[in-house]
Short mmCIF file of C-alpha atoms and ligand atoms in Angstrom, two decimals:
data_model
loop_
_atom_site.label_atom_id
_atom_site.label_comp_id
_atom_site.label_asym_id
_atom_site.label_seq_id
_atom_site.Cartn_x
_atom_site.Cartn_y
_atom_site.Cartn_z
CA UNK A 38 7.22 8.79 -48.70
CA UNK A 39 9.03 12.13 -48.67
CA UNK A 40 9.42 13.97 -45.40
CA UNK A 41 6.73 16.49 -46.20
CA UNK A 42 3.50 16.76 -44.33
CA UNK A 43 0.50 19.02 -44.64
CA UNK A 44 -1.90 19.09 -41.71
CA UNK A 45 -5.09 20.54 -43.15
CA UNK A 46 -8.20 22.14 -41.78
CA UNK A 47 -7.50 22.01 -38.06
CA UNK A 48 -7.53 24.59 -35.30
CA UNK A 49 -4.02 25.46 -34.21
CA UNK A 50 -3.75 25.94 -30.45
CA UNK A 51 -0.81 27.82 -28.97
CA UNK A 52 -0.53 29.07 -25.40
CA UNK A 53 -1.65 32.59 -26.46
CA UNK A 54 -4.35 31.94 -29.05
CA UNK A 55 -6.32 29.49 -31.22
CA UNK A 56 -6.81 29.98 -34.94
CA UNK A 57 -7.89 28.01 -37.99
CA UNK A 58 -4.81 27.15 -40.03
CA UNK A 59 -3.03 24.57 -42.09
CA UNK A 60 0.48 23.53 -41.09
CA UNK A 61 3.15 22.47 -43.58
CA UNK A 62 6.21 20.56 -42.38
CA UNK A 63 9.37 19.65 -44.24
CA UNK A 64 12.67 18.12 -43.10
CA UNK A 65 11.52 17.95 -39.51
CA UNK A 66 10.55 21.59 -39.22
CA UNK A 67 7.33 23.57 -39.42
CA UNK A 68 7.77 25.54 -42.62
CA UNK A 69 4.44 27.30 -42.99
CA UNK A 70 1.46 28.12 -40.78
CA UNK A 71 -1.30 29.69 -42.86
CA UNK A 72 -4.90 29.12 -43.87
CA UNK A 73 -5.54 27.11 -47.04
CA UNK A 74 -2.01 26.08 -47.96
CA UNK A 75 -2.12 24.59 -51.46
CA UNK A 76 1.31 25.19 -53.00
CA UNK A 77 3.03 22.07 -51.69
CA UNK A 78 5.13 19.52 -53.62
CA UNK A 79 3.10 16.61 -55.01
CA UNK A 80 4.73 14.01 -52.74
CA UNK A 81 3.44 15.75 -49.60
CA UNK A 82 1.40 13.59 -47.27
CA UNK A 83 -1.87 15.28 -46.28
CA UNK A 84 -3.50 14.71 -42.90
CA UNK A 85 -7.09 15.82 -42.47
CA UNK A 86 -7.37 17.62 -39.13
CA UNK A 87 -10.83 19.08 -39.60
CA UNK A 88 -12.72 19.22 -36.32
CA UNK A 89 -9.45 18.59 -34.44
CA UNK A 90 -6.95 20.67 -32.51
CA UNK A 91 -3.38 20.99 -33.77
CA UNK A 92 -1.11 21.51 -30.78
CA UNK A 93 2.59 21.49 -29.94
CA UNK A 94 3.64 18.04 -28.81
CA UNK A 95 3.74 17.50 -25.08
CA UNK A 96 6.96 17.93 -23.10
CA UNK A 97 7.24 15.65 -20.07
CA UNK A 98 9.57 17.51 -17.72
CA UNK A 99 10.30 14.58 -15.42
CA UNK A 100 10.96 10.94 -16.30
CA UNK A 101 13.26 8.15 -15.09
CA UNK A 102 13.56 5.62 -17.89
CA UNK A 103 15.52 2.48 -16.94
CA UNK A 104 16.66 4.14 -13.71
CA UNK A 105 18.81 1.86 -11.52
CA UNK A 106 17.05 2.47 -8.19
CA UNK A 107 16.49 0.76 -4.86
CA UNK A 108 18.27 -2.42 -5.95
CA UNK A 109 16.49 -2.85 -9.27
CA UNK A 110 15.99 -1.06 -12.60
CA UNK A 111 12.88 0.79 -13.79
CA UNK A 112 11.16 -1.40 -16.36
CA UNK A 113 10.22 1.28 -18.88
CA UNK A 114 13.49 1.82 -20.71
CA UNK A 115 14.25 4.62 -23.17
CA UNK A 116 12.57 2.65 -25.96
CA UNK A 117 9.33 1.58 -24.29
CA UNK A 118 9.12 4.83 -22.35
CA UNK A 119 9.47 7.15 -25.33
CA UNK A 120 7.23 4.95 -27.48
CA UNK A 121 4.56 5.21 -24.79
CA UNK A 122 5.18 8.97 -24.55
CA UNK A 123 4.46 9.33 -28.27
CA UNK A 124 1.39 7.11 -28.04
CA UNK A 125 -0.01 9.62 -25.56
CA UNK A 126 0.93 12.82 -27.40
CA UNK A 127 4.23 13.64 -25.71
CA UNK A 128 7.04 14.34 -28.18
CA UNK A 129 9.86 15.18 -25.78
CA UNK A 130 10.94 13.95 -22.38
CA UNK A 131 13.46 15.41 -19.96
CA UNK A 132 14.98 12.56 -17.98
CA UNK A 133 17.44 12.61 -15.07
CA UNK A 134 21.06 11.53 -14.90
CA UNK A 135 21.45 10.43 -11.25
CA UNK A 136 25.05 9.62 -10.31
CA UNK A 137 25.53 7.52 -7.18
CA UNK A 138 27.34 9.46 -4.44
CA UNK A 139 31.00 10.10 -5.31
CA UNK A 140 30.59 9.24 -8.99
CA UNK A 141 31.71 11.82 -11.53
CA UNK A 142 28.70 13.69 -12.95
CA UNK A 143 30.32 13.63 -16.37
CA UNK A 144 30.82 9.88 -16.31
CA UNK A 145 27.21 9.39 -15.27
CA UNK A 146 26.06 11.72 -18.03
CA UNK A 147 28.00 9.68 -20.62
CA UNK A 148 26.51 6.44 -19.29
CA UNK A 149 22.96 7.77 -19.49
CA UNK A 150 23.58 9.12 -23.02
CA UNK A 151 24.77 5.64 -23.98
CA UNK A 152 21.54 4.11 -22.68
CA UNK A 153 19.27 6.68 -24.25
CA UNK A 154 20.72 7.50 -27.66
CA UNK A 155 20.28 4.06 -29.16
CA UNK A 156 16.73 3.67 -27.89
CA UNK A 157 14.82 6.95 -27.85
CA UNK A 158 11.92 7.32 -30.28
CA UNK A 159 11.37 11.01 -29.55
CA UNK A 160 13.61 13.94 -28.66
CA UNK A 161 14.93 14.09 -25.13
CA UNK A 162 17.18 16.01 -22.81
CA UNK A 163 18.75 15.52 -19.38
CA UNK A 164 18.62 17.18 -16.00
CA UNK A 165 21.55 16.06 -13.82
CA UNK A 166 21.26 15.26 -10.11
CA UNK A 167 23.80 16.58 -7.63
CA UNK A 168 23.97 13.78 -5.07
CA UNK A 169 27.19 14.82 -3.32
CA UNK A 170 29.24 17.97 -3.01
CA UNK A 171 32.89 18.81 -3.69
CA UNK A 172 34.92 21.25 -5.81
CA UNK A 173 34.97 18.53 -8.50
CA UNK A 174 31.17 18.50 -8.60
CA UNK A 175 31.11 22.28 -8.94
CA UNK A 176 33.57 22.08 -11.84
CA UNK A 177 31.64 19.29 -13.54
CA UNK A 178 28.42 21.27 -13.28
CA UNK A 179 30.20 23.99 -15.23
CA UNK A 180 31.34 21.54 -17.91
CA UNK A 181 27.84 20.09 -18.16
CA UNK A 182 26.40 23.56 -18.72
CA UNK A 183 29.04 24.76 -21.14
CA UNK A 184 29.69 21.62 -23.14
CA UNK A 185 26.89 19.11 -22.62
CA UNK A 186 23.70 21.14 -22.96
CA UNK A 187 22.53 20.74 -19.35
CA UNK A 188 20.86 23.75 -17.68
CA UNK A 189 19.07 22.17 -14.71
CA UNK A 190 20.32 20.28 -11.65
CA UNK A 191 18.24 18.31 -9.17
CA UNK A 192 19.06 18.17 -5.49
CA UNK A 193 17.47 15.54 -3.23
CA UNK A 194 16.33 16.39 0.29
CA UNK A 195 15.29 12.74 0.80
CA UNK A 196 16.86 9.29 0.32
CA UNK A 197 19.20 9.83 3.27
CA UNK A 198 22.72 8.39 2.78
CA UNK A 199 21.91 7.65 -0.86
CA UNK A 200 21.14 10.86 -2.76
CA UNK A 201 20.34 13.37 -0.03
CA UNK A 202 22.29 16.62 0.42
CA UNK A 203 22.55 18.54 3.68
CA UNK A 204 21.25 22.12 3.75
CA UNK A 205 24.75 23.63 3.48
CA UNK A 206 25.57 21.40 0.49
CA UNK A 207 22.32 22.40 -1.13
CA UNK A 208 23.21 26.04 -0.58
CA UNK A 209 26.57 25.53 -2.33
CA UNK A 210 24.89 23.70 -5.20
CA UNK A 211 22.32 26.49 -5.54
CA UNK A 212 25.11 29.09 -5.53
CA UNK A 213 26.83 27.18 -8.32
CA UNK A 214 23.59 26.99 -10.34
CA UNK A 215 23.24 30.73 -9.92
CA UNK A 216 26.82 31.32 -11.05
CA UNK A 217 26.23 29.22 -14.17
CA UNK A 218 22.75 30.53 -15.03
CA UNK A 219 21.25 27.09 -14.45
CA UNK A 220 17.99 26.17 -12.76
CA UNK A 221 18.10 24.41 -9.38
CA UNK A 222 15.51 21.69 -8.86
CA UNK A 223 14.56 19.99 -5.61
CA UNK A 224 12.98 16.77 -4.49
CA UNK A 225 11.50 18.34 -1.38
CA UNK A 226 11.02 15.97 1.56
CA UNK A 227 12.69 15.92 4.96
CA UNK A 228 14.92 12.83 4.70
CA UNK A 229 15.80 12.73 8.40
CA UNK A 230 12.15 12.76 9.44
CA UNK A 231 11.36 10.01 6.92
CA UNK A 232 13.93 7.72 8.54
CA UNK A 233 12.52 8.40 12.00
CA UNK A 234 8.91 8.11 10.80
CA UNK A 235 9.66 4.77 9.13
CA UNK A 236 11.06 3.36 12.38
CA UNK A 237 7.92 4.50 14.18
CA UNK A 238 5.65 2.75 11.67
CA UNK A 239 7.58 -0.51 11.92
CA UNK A 240 7.48 -0.35 15.73
CA UNK A 241 3.69 -0.07 15.41
CA UNK A 242 3.68 -3.19 13.24
CA UNK A 243 2.79 -1.26 10.08
CA UNK A 244 4.77 -2.88 7.27
CA UNK A 245 2.39 -2.32 4.32
CA UNK A 246 2.29 0.50 1.73
CA UNK A 247 0.13 2.73 3.96
CA UNK A 248 3.24 3.00 6.18
CA UNK A 249 5.03 4.67 3.26
CA UNK A 250 2.61 7.60 3.37
CA UNK A 251 2.24 7.75 7.14
CA UNK A 252 6.01 7.89 7.76
CA UNK A 253 6.24 10.98 5.54
CA UNK A 254 2.94 12.85 5.78
CA UNK A 255 2.39 16.01 3.82
CA UNK A 256 3.87 18.40 6.37
CA UNK A 257 7.20 16.61 5.79
CA UNK A 258 6.95 17.64 2.13
CA UNK A 259 5.63 21.11 2.99
CA UNK A 260 8.48 21.83 5.44
CA UNK A 261 11.14 20.77 2.93
CA UNK A 262 9.54 22.78 0.13
CA UNK A 263 9.51 25.94 2.23
CA UNK A 264 13.09 25.27 3.39
CA UNK A 265 14.33 24.77 -0.16
CA UNK A 266 12.67 28.01 -1.25
CA UNK A 267 14.34 29.84 1.64
CA UNK A 268 17.78 28.40 0.85
CA UNK A 269 17.40 29.17 -2.87
CA UNK A 270 16.30 32.69 -2.04
CA UNK A 271 19.35 33.19 0.17
CA UNK A 272 21.50 32.03 -2.74
CA UNK A 273 19.43 34.25 -5.07
CA UNK A 274 18.98 31.20 -7.24
CA UNK A 275 15.81 30.30 -9.16
CA UNK A 276 14.19 27.10 -7.96
CA UNK A 277 11.97 24.48 -9.58
CA UNK A 278 10.13 22.13 -7.22
CA UNK A 279 9.72 18.76 -8.93
CA UNK A 280 6.76 16.48 -8.25
CA UNK A 281 4.52 18.74 -6.17
CA UNK A 282 2.34 16.13 -4.46
CA UNK A 283 0.45 17.95 -1.71
CA UNK A 284 -1.52 21.05 -0.87
CA UNK A 285 1.19 21.97 1.66
CA UNK A 286 3.96 21.90 -0.94
CA UNK A 287 1.82 23.80 -3.47
CA UNK A 288 1.01 26.41 -0.83
CA UNK A 289 4.71 26.79 -0.02
CA UNK A 290 5.40 27.48 -3.71
CA UNK A 291 2.55 29.98 -3.93
CA UNK A 292 3.61 31.76 -0.73
CA UNK A 293 7.22 31.85 -1.94
CA UNK A 294 6.14 33.57 -5.14
CA UNK A 295 3.98 35.98 -3.18
CA UNK A 296 7.03 37.16 -1.28
CA UNK A 297 9.05 37.55 -4.46
CA UNK A 298 10.98 34.29 -4.66
CA UNK A 299 11.60 32.96 -8.18
CA UNK A 300 10.15 29.49 -7.78
CA UNK A 301 8.31 27.16 -10.14
CA UNK A 302 6.10 24.18 -9.20
CA UNK A 303 5.65 20.98 -11.18
CA UNK A 304 2.63 18.82 -10.34
CA UNK A 305 2.65 15.46 -12.10
CA UNK A 306 0.05 13.29 -13.78
CA UNK A 307 -0.16 11.12 -10.64
CA UNK A 308 -0.80 14.01 -8.23
CA UNK A 309 -3.35 15.55 -10.61
CA UNK A 310 -5.10 12.32 -11.51
CA UNK A 311 -5.26 10.09 -8.44
CA UNK A 312 -4.71 10.15 -4.68
CA UNK A 313 -3.19 8.41 -1.70
CA UNK A 314 -6.31 6.62 -0.51
CA UNK A 315 -4.94 3.84 -2.74
CA UNK A 316 -2.31 3.05 -0.09
CA UNK A 317 -5.12 1.71 2.10
CA UNK A 318 -6.40 -0.61 -0.65
CA UNK A 319 -6.64 -4.17 0.67
CA UNK A 320 -4.86 -5.59 -2.39
CA UNK A 321 -1.14 -5.30 -1.59
CA UNK A 322 -0.12 -5.07 -5.23
CA UNK A 323 -2.59 -2.28 -5.91
CA UNK A 324 -1.39 -0.31 -2.89
CA UNK A 325 2.30 -0.91 -3.67
CA UNK A 326 1.70 0.07 -7.28
CA UNK A 327 1.05 3.63 -6.07
CA UNK A 328 4.16 3.90 -3.88
CA UNK A 329 6.31 6.83 -4.91
CA UNK A 330 8.15 9.62 -3.20
CA UNK A 331 6.82 12.03 -2.14
CA UNK A 332 3.67 9.92 -1.78
CA UNK A 333 0.24 10.62 -3.17
CA UNK A 334 -1.86 12.23 -0.46
CA UNK A 335 -4.87 10.60 1.21
CA UNK A 336 -6.84 13.89 1.14
CA UNK A 337 -8.98 13.19 -1.95
CA UNK A 338 -9.41 16.89 -2.71
CA UNK A 339 -5.65 17.22 -3.40
CA UNK A 340 -5.75 16.54 -7.20
CA UNK A 341 -8.47 19.14 -7.76
CA UNK A 342 -6.61 21.67 -5.61
CA UNK A 343 -3.39 21.18 -7.59
CA UNK A 344 -5.28 21.44 -10.88
CA UNK A 345 -6.85 24.74 -9.76
CA UNK A 346 -3.39 26.15 -9.06
CA UNK A 347 -2.08 24.87 -12.38
CA UNK A 348 -5.03 26.44 -14.18
CA UNK A 349 -4.53 29.87 -12.57
CA UNK A 350 -0.75 29.97 -13.05
CA UNK A 351 0.34 29.40 -9.44
CA UNK A 352 1.85 26.08 -10.58
CA UNK A 353 3.58 25.98 -13.91
CA UNK A 354 4.07 22.85 -15.95
CA UNK A 355 3.50 19.12 -15.73
CA UNK A 356 5.73 16.09 -15.65
CA UNK A 357 5.10 12.51 -14.63
CA UNK A 358 8.06 11.20 -12.61
CA UNK A 359 7.53 8.10 -14.75
CA UNK A 360 9.59 5.45 -12.95
CA UNK A 361 7.93 2.08 -13.24
CA UNK A 362 8.36 -1.27 -11.52
CA UNK A 363 6.56 -4.53 -12.12
CA UNK A 364 4.75 -6.52 -9.44
CA UNK A 365 7.75 -8.76 -8.79
CA UNK A 366 9.98 -5.71 -8.28
CA UNK A 367 7.51 -3.94 -5.98
CA UNK A 368 7.36 -7.24 -4.07
CA UNK A 369 10.89 -6.66 -2.77
CA UNK A 370 9.03 -4.69 -0.10
CA UNK A 371 6.23 -7.16 0.61
CA UNK A 372 7.16 -7.30 4.30
CA UNK A 373 8.67 -3.83 4.66
CA UNK A 374 7.31 -0.77 2.85
CA UNK A 375 10.79 0.84 2.93
CA UNK A 376 11.94 -1.70 0.33
CA UNK A 377 9.15 -1.11 -2.20
CA UNK A 378 10.83 0.57 -5.19
CA UNK A 379 9.44 4.08 -5.42
CA UNK A 380 7.80 5.08 -8.67
CA UNK A 381 4.68 5.13 -10.83
CA UNK A 382 3.68 5.46 -14.48
CA UNK A 383 2.36 8.54 -16.28
CA UNK A 384 4.38 9.27 -19.43
CA UNK A 385 1.69 7.85 -21.72
CA UNK A 386 -1.35 9.22 -19.90
CA UNK A 387 -0.28 12.69 -18.75
CA UNK A 388 -1.84 14.55 -21.68
CA UNK A 389 -5.18 12.74 -21.40
CA UNK A 390 -5.29 13.04 -17.60
CA UNK A 391 -4.59 16.79 -17.72
CA UNK A 392 -7.16 17.25 -20.48
CA UNK A 393 -9.79 15.26 -18.59
CA UNK A 394 -9.23 16.80 -15.14
CA UNK A 395 -8.33 20.24 -16.47
CA UNK A 396 -10.17 21.00 -19.71
CA UNK A 397 -13.09 18.55 -19.76
CA UNK A 398 -13.73 19.46 -16.11
CA UNK A 399 -13.96 23.14 -17.03
CA UNK A 400 -10.90 24.33 -15.08
CA UNK A 401 -8.77 25.48 -18.03
CA UNK A 402 -9.12 26.16 -21.74
CA UNK A 403 -7.18 24.54 -24.56
CA UNK A 404 -4.58 27.34 -24.61
CA UNK A 405 -3.76 26.84 -20.93
CA UNK A 406 -3.62 23.10 -21.59
CA UNK A 407 -0.93 23.74 -24.22
CA UNK A 408 0.89 26.02 -21.79
CA UNK A 409 1.00 23.50 -18.94
CA UNK A 410 1.74 20.43 -21.06
CA UNK A 411 4.32 22.01 -23.39
CA UNK A 412 5.01 25.74 -23.74
CA UNK A 413 5.90 26.70 -20.17
CA UNK A 414 8.28 23.75 -19.95
CA UNK A 415 9.92 24.82 -23.22
CA UNK A 416 10.39 28.31 -21.82
CA UNK A 417 11.64 27.28 -18.38
CA UNK A 418 14.14 24.78 -19.82
CA UNK A 419 15.16 27.17 -22.61
CA UNK A 420 14.12 25.31 -25.73
CA UNK A 421 11.41 27.75 -26.78
CA UNK A 422 10.48 28.45 -29.60
CA UNK A 423 12.24 25.38 -31.00
CA UNK A 424 9.72 23.40 -28.93
CA UNK A 425 6.40 24.32 -27.33
CA UNK A 426 4.74 26.24 -30.15
CA UNK A 427 3.24 25.74 -33.58
CA UNK A 428 5.20 28.36 -35.50
CA UNK A 429 7.29 28.61 -38.62
CA UNK A 430 10.83 27.44 -37.87
CA UNK A 431 9.88 25.32 -34.86
CA UNK A 432 10.50 21.57 -34.74
CA UNK A 433 7.67 19.58 -36.30
CA UNK A 434 6.56 18.05 -32.98
CA UNK A 435 2.80 18.15 -33.31
CA UNK A 436 -0.28 16.49 -31.90
CA UNK A 437 -3.58 16.34 -33.75
CA UNK A 438 -5.90 16.08 -30.79
CA UNK A 439 -9.54 15.05 -30.59
CA UNK A 440 -10.85 16.74 -27.47
CA UNK A 441 -14.25 15.07 -27.69
CA UNK A 442 -13.15 11.46 -28.18
CA UNK A 443 -12.66 9.30 -25.11
CA UNK A 444 -10.47 6.39 -24.13
CA UNK A 445 -10.32 4.19 -21.05
CA UNK A 446 -6.86 3.83 -19.54
CA UNK A 447 -5.70 0.29 -18.80
CA UNK A 448 -2.48 -1.64 -18.27
CA UNK A 449 -3.94 -4.18 -20.72
CA UNK A 450 -3.82 -1.70 -23.59
CA UNK A 451 -1.13 0.81 -22.66
CA UNK A 452 2.22 0.90 -24.46
CA UNK A 453 4.36 1.00 -21.35
CA UNK A 454 6.39 -2.03 -20.32
CA UNK A 455 5.03 -1.98 -16.78
CA UNK A 456 2.29 -4.39 -15.71
CA UNK A 457 0.25 -1.85 -13.73
CA UNK A 458 -1.39 1.52 -14.34
CA UNK A 459 -2.32 3.93 -11.53
CA UNK A 460 -5.08 5.36 -13.75
CA UNK A 461 -6.64 1.97 -14.48
CA UNK A 462 -10.27 2.34 -15.61
CA UNK A 463 -10.18 6.14 -15.87
CA UNK A 464 -12.22 7.37 -18.84
CA UNK A 465 -10.51 10.39 -20.37
CA UNK A 466 -11.65 12.83 -22.99
CA UNK A 467 -8.79 13.84 -25.25
CA UNK A 468 -7.18 11.41 -27.63
CA UNK A 469 -4.11 11.96 -29.84
CA UNK A 470 -5.16 10.93 -33.34
CA UNK A 471 -1.87 11.82 -35.02
CA UNK A 472 1.43 12.48 -33.32
CA UNK A 473 4.32 13.90 -35.31
CA UNK A 474 7.87 13.82 -33.94
CA UNK A 475 10.59 15.62 -35.85
CA UNK A 476 8.31 15.55 -38.93
CA UNK A 477 7.71 11.76 -38.71
CA UNK A 478 4.21 10.44 -38.09
CA UNK A 479 4.62 8.30 -34.97
CA UNK A 480 0.92 7.89 -34.23
CA UNK A 481 -1.01 7.49 -37.43
CA UNK A 482 -4.76 7.62 -36.98
CA UNK A 483 -4.26 5.93 -33.61
CA UNK A 484 -1.67 3.38 -34.78
CA UNK A 485 1.73 3.65 -33.12
CA UNK A 486 4.67 3.43 -35.50
CA UNK A 487 8.00 4.52 -34.06
CA UNK A 488 11.68 4.21 -34.99
CA UNK A 489 14.02 3.13 -32.21
CA UNK A 490 16.94 5.52 -31.88
CA UNK A 491 15.40 8.23 -34.06
CA UNK A 492 15.02 10.73 -31.21
CA UNK A 493 17.71 13.35 -30.71
CA UNK A 494 19.41 14.69 -27.62
CA UNK A 495 18.34 18.33 -27.30
CA UNK A 496 21.04 20.50 -25.71
CA UNK A 497 19.81 23.42 -23.63
CA UNK A 498 21.67 26.63 -22.90
CA UNK A 499 21.74 28.47 -19.56
CA UNK A 500 20.05 31.74 -18.62
CA UNK A 501 16.52 30.88 -19.68
CA UNK A 502 14.77 34.23 -19.88
CA UNK A 503 11.61 33.26 -17.98
CA UNK A 504 13.86 31.94 -15.18
CA UNK A 505 16.65 34.51 -15.00
CA UNK A 506 15.21 37.88 -16.04
CA UNK A 507 13.40 38.25 -12.71
CA UNK A 508 16.47 37.13 -10.75
CA UNK A 509 18.77 39.56 -12.56
CA UNK A 510 16.38 42.43 -12.01
CA UNK A 511 15.90 41.51 -8.36
CA UNK A 512 19.64 41.29 -7.75
CA UNK A 513 20.10 44.73 -9.24
CA UNK A 514 17.28 46.30 -7.29
CA UNK A 515 18.08 44.57 -4.00
CA UNK A 516 21.87 44.93 -4.00
CA UNK A 517 22.76 45.46 -0.30
CA UNK A 518 24.20 48.94 0.28
CA UNK A 519 26.33 50.06 3.22
CA UNK A 520 25.01 53.03 5.23
CA UNK A 521 27.21 56.09 4.68
CA UNK A 522 28.14 57.36 8.14
CA UNK A 523 30.93 59.10 10.02
CA UNK A 524 33.41 56.60 11.52
CA UNK A 525 33.12 56.03 15.25
CA UNK A 526 36.14 57.64 16.91
CA UNK A 527 35.33 57.10 20.62
CA UNK A 528 37.04 54.66 22.98
CA UNK A 529 37.00 50.87 22.28
CA UNK A 530 37.07 48.36 25.11
CA UNK A 531 40.33 46.37 25.27
CA UNK A 532 39.45 42.70 25.68
CA UNK A 533 41.48 40.75 28.20
CA UNK A 534 42.52 43.89 30.14
CA UNK A 535 40.83 44.78 33.44
CA UNK A 536 38.83 47.98 32.97
CA UNK A 537 40.13 50.89 35.09
O1 URP B 245 9.18 7.72 -6.42
C1 URP B 245 9.89 8.37 -7.17
N1 URP B 245 9.68 9.64 -7.27
N2 URP B 245 10.86 7.74 -7.87
C2 URP B 245 11.80 8.33 -8.72
C3 URP B 245 12.90 9.07 -8.02
C4 URP B 245 12.47 10.45 -7.62
O2 URP B 245 12.51 10.76 -6.44
O3 URP B 245 12.11 11.29 -8.43
ZN1 ZN B 246 12.27 12.95 -6.78
ZN1 ZN B 247 11.63 11.79 -10.10
#
């Protein structure tokens, strides 16, 4: 079959408008968006999209495929993870290179590329974590930006002695991001308080997964979020708060924006779709299956609150933090919650969960859905309009979406390698009928058909407009100015001499 595709009779949905149109793709690109396209070569495959929505493929801003973490390795690798992404309507992931302390960022980047390139089934890119600070790190950040297509760096405020930076180190890293035109990202939790809180829980005899939440309650996330925003603001650096899990963190983002800080907030499928009451489940495996950092919050109104903020634009785009561990891996912490590997699923279900809780629930329309699952991410991470829009010249990453159809999420039927699903039993409206990645049909009338290694690394340049135009303008307008005044010419006390 030639690499030509005509998607006929659907309703194209972009972040700004919906319209009836056909879409013609060739050689991996969208070549024509127009009603009633007929002049196509005879070997063109035609997909009937009547009654369906034709949307830009989802972009998952936050995954950790095959992450070596907490003594084990995340079970969804770059093959299973990207296959599952496609099965759910996501056509690009942005994963994280996380060097252990003192490792060269460039070496880590090369290692991660080696893992990903041979396995990815959809396009991908990398954020890089700054887990230690030195002049070498600063230099390598520059090389990553200028030569390796990285424009975002994650700093951890948790995982003390492993990944965590001190406030002054974070300030230096933010200053370097600013200098390079990159976006600073934070995992916002107070790592010192987590260590102390954990000791307190164990002293109380609490060793189960509920201890994971209680040792780091939401104010620990809220405090760190506000602190990160303050430090970024002092460095005049734009900030992106990854995995916003609580009302307190979301409020800190909103309040930061209200006082003029350039800050973006990323809720994830888990924080929008389920809650932390699961940590009190009497089945240990069920409770441990939800352990992640920052934790889900026991206040059951949290997911709806975060969705409201996402719908109105106070939060910006959605990731998943997909970082999955099987029962036997979670069981490393069966007697001590501190040893349960942190992480949950989401890469396959994010689109359906956001549709169900956002659109089917009446909180957002289809255009806002496209914005929060694809377009805003493309803009923030500077790959728009290559990604994030159905437009002539854009990559042919497309989802033909049935917003009325339903599916029930289950670990028994999902495409992820992990043996557990935090959304088990959830019935979601919104099903991807066809998913096209780089012009290839990867989900064909519901059937998943991917090619290992066919995804491409997508380099990203610095100075994303949506991120930096406000900063540049602010810097210009707020440039500190000295007060013009006559010099003081009176007497000056002489220190160390007795006054006469
Ligand atoms: O629990 C989580 N979030 N695991 C992945 C690492 C991280 O902090 O993002
Ligand atoms: Zn994190
Ligand atoms: Zn993460």
